[in-house]
XYZ file of C-alpha atoms in Angstrom:
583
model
C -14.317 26.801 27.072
C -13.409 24.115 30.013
C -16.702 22.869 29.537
C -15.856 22.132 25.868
C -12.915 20.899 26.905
C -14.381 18.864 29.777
C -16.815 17.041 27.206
C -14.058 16.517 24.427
C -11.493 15.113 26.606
C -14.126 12.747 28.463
C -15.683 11.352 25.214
C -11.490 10.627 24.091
C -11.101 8.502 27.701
C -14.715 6.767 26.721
C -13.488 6.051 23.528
C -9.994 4.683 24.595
C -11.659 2.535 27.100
C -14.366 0.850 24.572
C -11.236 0.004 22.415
C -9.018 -1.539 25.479
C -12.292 -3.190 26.686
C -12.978 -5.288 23.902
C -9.442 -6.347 23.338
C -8.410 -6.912 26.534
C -11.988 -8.903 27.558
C -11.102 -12.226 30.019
C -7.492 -10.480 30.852
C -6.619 -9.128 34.013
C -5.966 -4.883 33.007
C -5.842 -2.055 34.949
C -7.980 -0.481 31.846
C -8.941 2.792 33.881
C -5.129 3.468 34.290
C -4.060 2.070 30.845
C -7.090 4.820 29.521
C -4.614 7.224 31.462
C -1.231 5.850 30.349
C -2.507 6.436 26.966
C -3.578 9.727 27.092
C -0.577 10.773 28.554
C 2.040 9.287 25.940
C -0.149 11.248 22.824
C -0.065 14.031 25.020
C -4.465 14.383 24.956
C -4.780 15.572 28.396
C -6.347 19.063 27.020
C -8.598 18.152 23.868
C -9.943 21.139 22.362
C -12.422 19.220 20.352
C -13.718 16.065 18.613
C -12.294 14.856 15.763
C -15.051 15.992 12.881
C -16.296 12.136 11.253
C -16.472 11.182 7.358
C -14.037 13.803 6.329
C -11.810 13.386 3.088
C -8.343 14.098 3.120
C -7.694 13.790 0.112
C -8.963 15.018 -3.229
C -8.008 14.388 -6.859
C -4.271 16.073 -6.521
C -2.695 13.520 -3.835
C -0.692 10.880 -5.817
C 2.124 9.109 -3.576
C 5.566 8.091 -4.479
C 6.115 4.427 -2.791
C 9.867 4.287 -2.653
C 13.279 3.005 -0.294
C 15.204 6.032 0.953
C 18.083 4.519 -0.633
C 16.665 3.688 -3.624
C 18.657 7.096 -5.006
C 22.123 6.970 -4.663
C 24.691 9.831 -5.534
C 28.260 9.917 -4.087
C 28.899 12.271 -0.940
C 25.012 12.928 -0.238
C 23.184 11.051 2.234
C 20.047 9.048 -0.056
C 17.728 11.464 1.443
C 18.528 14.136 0.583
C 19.244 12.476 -2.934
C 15.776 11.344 -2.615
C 14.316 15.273 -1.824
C 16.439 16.319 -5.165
C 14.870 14.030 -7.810
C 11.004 14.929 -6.473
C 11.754 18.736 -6.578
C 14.224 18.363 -9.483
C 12.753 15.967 -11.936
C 8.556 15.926 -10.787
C 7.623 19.016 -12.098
C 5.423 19.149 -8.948
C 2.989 16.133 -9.667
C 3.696 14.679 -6.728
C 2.425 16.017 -3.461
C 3.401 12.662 -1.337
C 6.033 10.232 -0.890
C 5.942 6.763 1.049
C 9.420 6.446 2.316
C 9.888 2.571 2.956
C 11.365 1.482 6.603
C 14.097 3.624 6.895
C 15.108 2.550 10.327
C 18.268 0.121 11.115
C 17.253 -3.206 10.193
C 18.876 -6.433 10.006
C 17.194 -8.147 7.050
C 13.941 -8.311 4.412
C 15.047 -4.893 3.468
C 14.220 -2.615 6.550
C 11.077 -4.964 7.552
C 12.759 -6.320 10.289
C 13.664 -2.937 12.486
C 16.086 -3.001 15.203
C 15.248 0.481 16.288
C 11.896 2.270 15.848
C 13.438 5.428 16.957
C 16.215 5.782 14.693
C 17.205 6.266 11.027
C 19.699 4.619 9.187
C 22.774 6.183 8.921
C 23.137 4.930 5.640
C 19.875 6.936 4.143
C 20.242 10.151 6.533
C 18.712 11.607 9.641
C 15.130 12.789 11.202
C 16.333 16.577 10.173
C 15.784 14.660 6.468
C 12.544 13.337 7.153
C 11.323 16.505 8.117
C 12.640 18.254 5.625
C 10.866 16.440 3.211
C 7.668 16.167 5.321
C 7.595 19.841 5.022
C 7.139 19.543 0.831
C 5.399 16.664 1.142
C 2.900 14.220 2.600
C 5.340 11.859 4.711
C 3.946 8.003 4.446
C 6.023 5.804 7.155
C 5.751 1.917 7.910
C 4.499 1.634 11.498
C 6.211 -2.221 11.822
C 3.934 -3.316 14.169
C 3.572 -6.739 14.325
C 7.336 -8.101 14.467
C 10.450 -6.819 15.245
C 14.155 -7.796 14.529
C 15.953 -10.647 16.226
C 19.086 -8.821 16.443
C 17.126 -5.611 17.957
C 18.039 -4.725 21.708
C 14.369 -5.926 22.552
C 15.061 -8.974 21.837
C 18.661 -9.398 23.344
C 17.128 -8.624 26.548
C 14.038 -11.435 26.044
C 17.039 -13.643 25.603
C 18.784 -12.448 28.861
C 15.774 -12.265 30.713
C 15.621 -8.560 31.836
C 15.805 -4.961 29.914
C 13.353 -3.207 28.100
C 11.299 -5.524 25.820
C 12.026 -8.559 27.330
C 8.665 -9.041 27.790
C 7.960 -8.273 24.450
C 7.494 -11.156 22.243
C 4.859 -13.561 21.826
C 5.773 -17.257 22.668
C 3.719 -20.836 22.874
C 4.581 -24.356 22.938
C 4.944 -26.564 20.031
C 2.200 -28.942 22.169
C -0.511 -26.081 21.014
C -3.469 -26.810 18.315
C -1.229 -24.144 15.488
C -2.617 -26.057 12.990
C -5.026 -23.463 11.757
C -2.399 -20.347 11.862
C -2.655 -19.036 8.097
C 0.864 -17.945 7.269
C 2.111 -16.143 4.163
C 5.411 -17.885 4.117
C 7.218 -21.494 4.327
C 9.451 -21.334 7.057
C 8.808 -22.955 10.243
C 5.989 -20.808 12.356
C 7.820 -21.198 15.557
C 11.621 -20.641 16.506
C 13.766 -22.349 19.286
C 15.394 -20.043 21.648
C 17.822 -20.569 24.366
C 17.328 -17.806 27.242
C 18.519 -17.760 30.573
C 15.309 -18.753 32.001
C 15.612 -22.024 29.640
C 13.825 -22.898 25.702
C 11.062 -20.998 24.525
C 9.652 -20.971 21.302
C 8.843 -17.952 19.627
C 6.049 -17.211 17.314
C 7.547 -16.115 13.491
C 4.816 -15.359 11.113
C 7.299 -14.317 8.467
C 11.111 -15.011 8.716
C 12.844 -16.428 12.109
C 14.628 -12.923 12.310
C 11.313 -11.483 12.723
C 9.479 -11.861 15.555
C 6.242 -11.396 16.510
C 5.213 -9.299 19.243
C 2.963 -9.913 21.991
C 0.339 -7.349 21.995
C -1.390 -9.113 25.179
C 0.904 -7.102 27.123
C 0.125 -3.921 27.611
C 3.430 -2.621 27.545
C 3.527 -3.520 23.976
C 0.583 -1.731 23.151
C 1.748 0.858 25.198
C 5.492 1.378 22.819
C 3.977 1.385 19.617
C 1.367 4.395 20.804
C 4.769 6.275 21.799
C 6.402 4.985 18.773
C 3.218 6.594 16.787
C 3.418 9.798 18.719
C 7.496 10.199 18.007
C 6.546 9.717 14.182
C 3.923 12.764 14.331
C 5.994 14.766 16.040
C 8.761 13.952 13.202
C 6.263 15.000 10.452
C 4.639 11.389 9.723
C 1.046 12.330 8.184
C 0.207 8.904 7.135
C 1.224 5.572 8.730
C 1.349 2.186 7.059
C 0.238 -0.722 9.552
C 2.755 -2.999 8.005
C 1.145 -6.914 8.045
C -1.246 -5.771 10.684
C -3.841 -8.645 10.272
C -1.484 -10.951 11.731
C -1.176 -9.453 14.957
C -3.564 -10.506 17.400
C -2.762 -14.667 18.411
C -4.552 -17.084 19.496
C -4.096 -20.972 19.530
C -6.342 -23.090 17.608
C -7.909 -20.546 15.379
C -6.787 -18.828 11.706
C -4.469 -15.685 14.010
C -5.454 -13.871 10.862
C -7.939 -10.838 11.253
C -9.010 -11.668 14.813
C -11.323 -9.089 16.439
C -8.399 -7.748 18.772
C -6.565 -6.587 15.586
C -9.699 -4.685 14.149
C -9.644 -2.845 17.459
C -6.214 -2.173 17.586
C -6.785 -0.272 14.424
C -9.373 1.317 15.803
C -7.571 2.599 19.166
C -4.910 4.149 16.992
C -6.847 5.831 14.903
C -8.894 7.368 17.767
C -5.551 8.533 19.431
C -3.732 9.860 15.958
C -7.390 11.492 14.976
C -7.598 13.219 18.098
C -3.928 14.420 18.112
C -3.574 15.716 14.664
C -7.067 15.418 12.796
C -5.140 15.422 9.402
C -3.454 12.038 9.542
C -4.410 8.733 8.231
C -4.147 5.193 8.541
C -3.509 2.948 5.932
C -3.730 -1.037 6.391
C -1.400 -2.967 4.451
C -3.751 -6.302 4.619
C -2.082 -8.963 1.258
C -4.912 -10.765 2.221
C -8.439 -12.004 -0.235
C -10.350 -9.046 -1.162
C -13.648 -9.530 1.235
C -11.560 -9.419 4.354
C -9.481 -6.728 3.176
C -12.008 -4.164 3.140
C -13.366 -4.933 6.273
C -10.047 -3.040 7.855
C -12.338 -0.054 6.877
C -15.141 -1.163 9.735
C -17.526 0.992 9.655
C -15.507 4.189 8.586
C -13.951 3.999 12.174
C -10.774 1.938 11.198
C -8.305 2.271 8.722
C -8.668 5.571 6.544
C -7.187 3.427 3.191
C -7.238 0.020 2.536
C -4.775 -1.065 -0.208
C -6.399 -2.305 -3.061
C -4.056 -5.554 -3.169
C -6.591 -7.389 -6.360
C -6.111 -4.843 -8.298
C -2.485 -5.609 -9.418
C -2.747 -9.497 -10.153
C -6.283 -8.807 -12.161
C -4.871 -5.571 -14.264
C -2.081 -7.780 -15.199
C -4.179 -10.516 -16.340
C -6.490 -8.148 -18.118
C -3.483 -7.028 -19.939
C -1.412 -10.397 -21.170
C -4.598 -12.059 -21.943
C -7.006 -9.317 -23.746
C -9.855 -10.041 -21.500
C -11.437 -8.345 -19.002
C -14.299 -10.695 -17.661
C -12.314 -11.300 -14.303
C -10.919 -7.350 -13.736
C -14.767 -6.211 -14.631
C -16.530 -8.689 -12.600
C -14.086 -8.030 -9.661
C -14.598 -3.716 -10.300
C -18.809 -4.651 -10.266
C -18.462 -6.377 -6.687
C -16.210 -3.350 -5.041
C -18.544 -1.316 -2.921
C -18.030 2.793 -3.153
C -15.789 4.036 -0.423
C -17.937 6.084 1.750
C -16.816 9.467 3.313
C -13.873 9.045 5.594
C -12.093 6.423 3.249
C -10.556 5.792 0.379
C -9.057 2.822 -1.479
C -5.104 2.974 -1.739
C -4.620 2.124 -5.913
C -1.591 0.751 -7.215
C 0.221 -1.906 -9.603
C 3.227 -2.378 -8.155
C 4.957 -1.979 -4.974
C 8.550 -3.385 -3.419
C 6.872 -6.275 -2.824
C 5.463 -9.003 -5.544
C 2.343 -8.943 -7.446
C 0.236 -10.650 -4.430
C -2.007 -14.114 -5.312
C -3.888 -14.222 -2.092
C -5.873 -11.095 -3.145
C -7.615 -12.975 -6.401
C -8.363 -16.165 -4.126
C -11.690 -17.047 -5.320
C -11.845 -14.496 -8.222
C -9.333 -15.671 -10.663
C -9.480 -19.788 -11.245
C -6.461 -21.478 -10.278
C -6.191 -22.306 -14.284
C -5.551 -18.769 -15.051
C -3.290 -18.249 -11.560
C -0.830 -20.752 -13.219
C -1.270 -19.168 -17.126
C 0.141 -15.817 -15.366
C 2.322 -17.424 -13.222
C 4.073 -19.305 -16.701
C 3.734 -16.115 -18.320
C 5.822 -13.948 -15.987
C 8.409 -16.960 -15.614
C 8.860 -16.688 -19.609
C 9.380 -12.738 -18.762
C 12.191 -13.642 -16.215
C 9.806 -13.297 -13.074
C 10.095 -15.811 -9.954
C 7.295 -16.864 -7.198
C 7.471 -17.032 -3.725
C 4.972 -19.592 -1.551
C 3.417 -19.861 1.547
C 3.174 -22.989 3.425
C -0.758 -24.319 3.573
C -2.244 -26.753 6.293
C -2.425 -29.902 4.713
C 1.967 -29.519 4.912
C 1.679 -28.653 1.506
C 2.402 -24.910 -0.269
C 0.613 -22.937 -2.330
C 2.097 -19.581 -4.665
C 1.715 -16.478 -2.803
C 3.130 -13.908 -4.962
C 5.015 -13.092 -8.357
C 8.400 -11.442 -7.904
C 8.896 -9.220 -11.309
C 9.476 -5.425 -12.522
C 6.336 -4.347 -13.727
C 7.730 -2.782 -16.461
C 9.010 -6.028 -17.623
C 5.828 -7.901 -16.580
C 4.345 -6.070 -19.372
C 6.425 -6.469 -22.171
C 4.195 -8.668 -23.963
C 1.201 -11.101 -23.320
C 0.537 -15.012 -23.178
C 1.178 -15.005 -26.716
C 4.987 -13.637 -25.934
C 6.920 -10.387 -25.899
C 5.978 -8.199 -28.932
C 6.057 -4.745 -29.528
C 2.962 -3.109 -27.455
C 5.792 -3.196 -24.193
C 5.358 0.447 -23.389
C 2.047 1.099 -24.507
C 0.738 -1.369 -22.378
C 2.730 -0.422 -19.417
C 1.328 3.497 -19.807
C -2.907 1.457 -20.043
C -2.008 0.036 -17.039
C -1.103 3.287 -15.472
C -3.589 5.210 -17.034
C -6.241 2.866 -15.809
C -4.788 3.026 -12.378
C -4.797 6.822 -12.205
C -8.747 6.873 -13.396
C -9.901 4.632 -10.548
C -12.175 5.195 -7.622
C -8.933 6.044 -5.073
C -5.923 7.730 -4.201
C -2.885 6.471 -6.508
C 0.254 5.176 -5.376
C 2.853 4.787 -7.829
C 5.877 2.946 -7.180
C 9.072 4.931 -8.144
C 10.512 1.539 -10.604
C 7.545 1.842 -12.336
C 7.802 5.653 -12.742
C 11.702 5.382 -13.546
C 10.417 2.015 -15.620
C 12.998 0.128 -14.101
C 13.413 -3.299 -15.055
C 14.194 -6.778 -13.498
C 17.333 -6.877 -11.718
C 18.766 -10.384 -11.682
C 22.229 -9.309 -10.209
C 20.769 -8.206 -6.829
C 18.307 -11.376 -6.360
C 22.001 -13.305 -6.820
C 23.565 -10.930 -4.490
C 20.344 -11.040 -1.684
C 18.883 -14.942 -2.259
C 15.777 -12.990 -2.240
C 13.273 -12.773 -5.373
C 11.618 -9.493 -4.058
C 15.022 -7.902 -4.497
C 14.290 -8.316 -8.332
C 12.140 -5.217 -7.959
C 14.361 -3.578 -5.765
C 17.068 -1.346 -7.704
C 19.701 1.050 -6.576
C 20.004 3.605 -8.952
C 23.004 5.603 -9.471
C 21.308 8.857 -9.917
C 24.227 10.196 -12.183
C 23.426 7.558 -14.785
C 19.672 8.116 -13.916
C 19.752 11.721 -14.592
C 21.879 10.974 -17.965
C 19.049 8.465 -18.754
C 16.234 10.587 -17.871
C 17.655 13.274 -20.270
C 18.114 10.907 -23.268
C 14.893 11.159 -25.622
C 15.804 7.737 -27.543
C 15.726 6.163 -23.831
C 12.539 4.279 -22.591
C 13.337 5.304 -19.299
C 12.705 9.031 -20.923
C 9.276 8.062 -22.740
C 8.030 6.487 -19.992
C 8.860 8.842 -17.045
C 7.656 12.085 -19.306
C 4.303 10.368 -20.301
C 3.426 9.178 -16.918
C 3.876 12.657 -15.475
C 1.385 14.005 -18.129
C -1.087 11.678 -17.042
C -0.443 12.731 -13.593
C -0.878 16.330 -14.160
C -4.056 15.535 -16.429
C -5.378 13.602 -13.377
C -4.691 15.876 -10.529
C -6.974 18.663 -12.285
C -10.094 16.664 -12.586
C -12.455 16.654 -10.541
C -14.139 13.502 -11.601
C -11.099 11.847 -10.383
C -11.546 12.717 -6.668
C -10.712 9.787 -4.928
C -14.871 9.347 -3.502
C -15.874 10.294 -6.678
C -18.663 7.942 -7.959
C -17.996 4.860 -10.374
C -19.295 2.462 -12.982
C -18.169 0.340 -14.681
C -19.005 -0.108 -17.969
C -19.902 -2.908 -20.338
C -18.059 -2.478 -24.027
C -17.047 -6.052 -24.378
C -13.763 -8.549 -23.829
C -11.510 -5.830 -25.875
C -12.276 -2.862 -23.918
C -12.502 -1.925 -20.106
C -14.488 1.146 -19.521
C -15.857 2.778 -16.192
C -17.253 6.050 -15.479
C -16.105 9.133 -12.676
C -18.521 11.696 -11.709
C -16.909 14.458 -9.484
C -18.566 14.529 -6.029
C -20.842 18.042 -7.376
C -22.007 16.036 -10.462
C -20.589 18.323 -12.930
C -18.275 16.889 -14.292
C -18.329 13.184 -15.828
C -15.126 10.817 -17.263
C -15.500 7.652 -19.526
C -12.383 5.882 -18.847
C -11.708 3.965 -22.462
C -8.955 1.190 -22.244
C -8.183 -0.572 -25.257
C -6.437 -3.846 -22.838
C -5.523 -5.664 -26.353
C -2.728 -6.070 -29.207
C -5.650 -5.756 -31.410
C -7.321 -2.918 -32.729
C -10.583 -1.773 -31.100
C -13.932 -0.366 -32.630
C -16.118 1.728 -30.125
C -19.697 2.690 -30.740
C -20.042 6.395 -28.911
C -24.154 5.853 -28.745
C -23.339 2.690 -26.319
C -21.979 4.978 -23.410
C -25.364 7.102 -23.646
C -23.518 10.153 -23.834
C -25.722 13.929 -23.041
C -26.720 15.434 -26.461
C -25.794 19.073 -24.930
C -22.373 18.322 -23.333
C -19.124 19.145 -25.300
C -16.578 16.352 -25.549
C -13.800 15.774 -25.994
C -10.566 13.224 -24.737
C -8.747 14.854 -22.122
C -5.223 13.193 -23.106
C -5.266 13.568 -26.720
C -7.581 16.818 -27.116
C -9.706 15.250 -29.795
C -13.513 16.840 -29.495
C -16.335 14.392 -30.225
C -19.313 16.047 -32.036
C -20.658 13.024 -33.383
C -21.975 11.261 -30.847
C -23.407 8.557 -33.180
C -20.473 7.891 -34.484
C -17.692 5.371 -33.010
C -14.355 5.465 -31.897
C -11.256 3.500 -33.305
C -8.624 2.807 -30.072
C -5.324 1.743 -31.204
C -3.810 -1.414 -29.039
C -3.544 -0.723 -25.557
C -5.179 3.172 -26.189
C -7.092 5.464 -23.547
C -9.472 7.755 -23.538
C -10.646 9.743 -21.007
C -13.925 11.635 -22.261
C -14.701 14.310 -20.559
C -17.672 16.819 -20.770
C -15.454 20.111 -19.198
């Protein structure tokens, strides 16, 4: 057994020390004690074995609630534990996971900009509630790792000089070639400090209460692995690497997916696979779709890469008809291989990204969506380009409103096209994450972007979970329809094996009107054509075009209809699915 032992824990050191090699390369580090450090904080000083490669942790059941912790409210109970009520109460056990946005003290962009890793919010509850609910379910936490709060003790101590984190924030002169620094806001990139060793300028990528830390120093590097190891040991199974291609700089180049952030990724996921082979990491990368998936290296990185085109595309599919730009972008996706997954969803806390559907969607039909969702009561938010100039960088709306109607206007179709959208989601190559506004189908809410000044907070609600529950109950409530249909497609999903998340796809060519793909489970036995009617128009559907097998019995999963004809065609309604199943 030491022997095994022996081997294991010597090929975790080699590992470790590849990782700090190449990102520390031309800095003077003590890597052979680092290797050590490292080892120690995860608590890896007995390994009992190698973490297996290419495995799945997932299958065609995991669907994950993306949500705030205080997104519930309900007088005298702590959001929590409100939160833990409505996914036992009102889920009907169709979800098995739950992304519980920062819940740590914060000072602004909505719990983004953490004061204290190793705390929760008094406002939303305590770690006794995350691990209650980490016990029922698959716990998804932000690891906020490239900036931290300017009101955080860390950085009242880099202002005094002395304390822990002083050294922790990355700083430059204004003198330095930043001219190339990519940056998904409009702000300055640099902020003016006065500290008691005199001015310094610290680096911002997003707001000037957020600052960016400096992951040259090793004592950085060495927090967030502790941080990491507190969140396992608090029943975190998945962690989110919040804007994580930002976090390696370097003056006079993009600071944007440099190859000391790829093997950050890596490190951690060597140290979280070797201390609890289950967990994941998923990289939250609003970046264009080719260097997106390259956070999933070469099935050594990130676990999950967030499919950030999907959204923007989907949503054009759907207010235009068409789906020449959603299709062409589904052809060019490679397959996931073993060991990752793509992370699928349509909307999220944040806005409906535009960076993701740089050179896929022409800037002509950028600005048609962009008018669109102003008409629907939507906003945009920019990011500042080289030239001095800005560019939009995402589209601040509730989906649910989003959808209400297409270039043409709002018209009836509202809901129906919502559920496509969904339906389409929950089909894909992928694990789904559904955003609990959409679920709830929440709508825009104006009053809180006037209370904030912020257009994300559009998407943002508080619900009183009284007046939800009273809501929720009401059959002649879209809230109702919406909420009960989306949980039948979710427990229609999660038995189909076809819809394992590295189940094979292909998509399918049925014209403008209709966008069609096909899942075959991982054994080949059972096969899916996903039929989306994206359209206000009525759609006719030849069966013989999808070369269907002669001896198979099908018939549409959601409706129950059997197809025996298999020469004959299919009629879909606007905005109708079909999932056609052979089993």
């Amino acid at each position: 057994m030491d022997s095994v032992l022996n081997t294991a824990s010597e090929q975790l050191a080699s590992q470790i020390e590849n990782h700090l090699q190449t990102i520390y390369q031309g800095f003077e580090t003590d890597i052979a004690q680092l290797v050590s450090d490292l080892i120690s904080i995860m608590r890896l000083g007995s390994v009992e074995q190698v973490p297996v490669p290419y495995q799945n942790h997932w299958s065609q059941q995991d669907v994950i609630i993306i949500t705030y912790g205080d997104s519930l409210l309900r007088a005298d109970e702590r959001a929590m534990t409100t939160l833990h009520r409505f996914l036992n109460e009102q889920c009907d056990d169709v979800i098995n996971g739950v992304h519980v946005l920062p819940f740590f003290p914060y000072s602004s962009d909505d719990g983004f900009a953490v004061s204290d890793y190793y705390a929760v919010r008094e406002s939303v509850g305590e770690w006794q509630d995350i691990q209650r609910l980490s016990a029922e379910y698959r716990l998804m936490s932000d690891l906020v790792i490239n900036h931290g709060s300017g009101e955080s003790e860390w950085f009242q101590n880099f202002i005094k000089g002395e304390g822990p984190g002083h050294d922790y924030y990355f700083t430059t002169s204004p003198d330095e070639n930043l001219s190339e620094v990519v940056r998904p806001r409009t702000s300055p990139l640099l902020r003016e400090v006065q500290t008691t060793d005199g001015v310094k300028y610290v680096w911002c990528t997003f707001s000037h209460d957020q600052i960016d830390f400096d992951f040259r120093n090793t004592g950085v590097l060495k927090e967030f692995v502790n941080i990491v190891r507190f969140y396992l040991d608090q029943g975190v199974n998945i962690f989110r690497l919040d804007a994580i291609a930002f976090l390696w700089k370097e003056p006079g180049t993009s600071c944007l997916n440099l190859e000391q952030t790829h093997e950050v990724v890596r490190l951690l996921r060597t140290l979280i696979e070797y201390a609890c082979p289950s967990a994941m990491i998923i990289t939250e990368t609003n970046i264009p779709s080719r260097e997106n998936l390259s956070y999933f290296g070469n099935a050594n990185e990130a676990h999950c890469v967030y499919n950030f085109s999907l959204p923007p595309l989907l949503l054009h599919a759907l207010i235009t008809g068409q789906n020449f730009y959603l299709k062409q972008w589904m052809m060019s996706m490679p397959p996931a291989q073993d060991g990752t997954a793509f992370f699928n969803f349509i909307a999220s806390h944040d806005g409906i990204g535009l960076r993701p559907v740089e050179g896929i969607l022409p800037d002509s039909e950028v600005d048609l969506m962009i008018a669109t969702m102003q008409d629907f009561g939507g906003h945009v938010s920019w990011r500042a380009l080289d030239d001095g100039g800005k560019k939009p960088y995402e589209i601040n709306i509730a989906l649910f409103e989003a959808l209400q109607g297409t270039v043409e206007g709002k018209d009836e179709f509202g809901e129906a096209r919502f559920l496509c959208a969904h339906t389409i989601m929950l089909a894909l190559e992928g694990i789904p994450g559904l955003y609990l506004h959409s679920l709830l189908a929440t709508q825009n809410d104006h009053e809180r972007v006037k209370a904030t000044g912020h257009f994300r907070s559009i998407n943002r609600h508080q619900w009183d979970y009284n007046e939800l529950e009273q809501l929720l109950a009401d059959h002649t409530s879209h809230h109702h329809r919406v909420f009960a249909a989306m949980k039948h497609l979710i427990s229609i999903r999660t038995q189909q094996k076809a819809f394992h998340p590295n189940g094979t796809q292909f998509t399918l060519h049925l014209g403008e009107q209709v966008f069609g793909f096909w899942r075959q489970s991982i054994d080949r036995t059972q096969n899916i054509f996903c039929l989306n009617n994206i359209s206000a128009e009525s759609a006719t559907l030849s069966l013989s075009d999808l070369n269907l097998i002669q001896t198979h019995d099908w018939r549409d999963l959601l409706s129950g209809q059997r197809y025996e004809d298999l020469l004959g065609s299919i009629e879909l309604a606007p905005y109708q699915s079909i999932w056609l199943s052979n089993r």
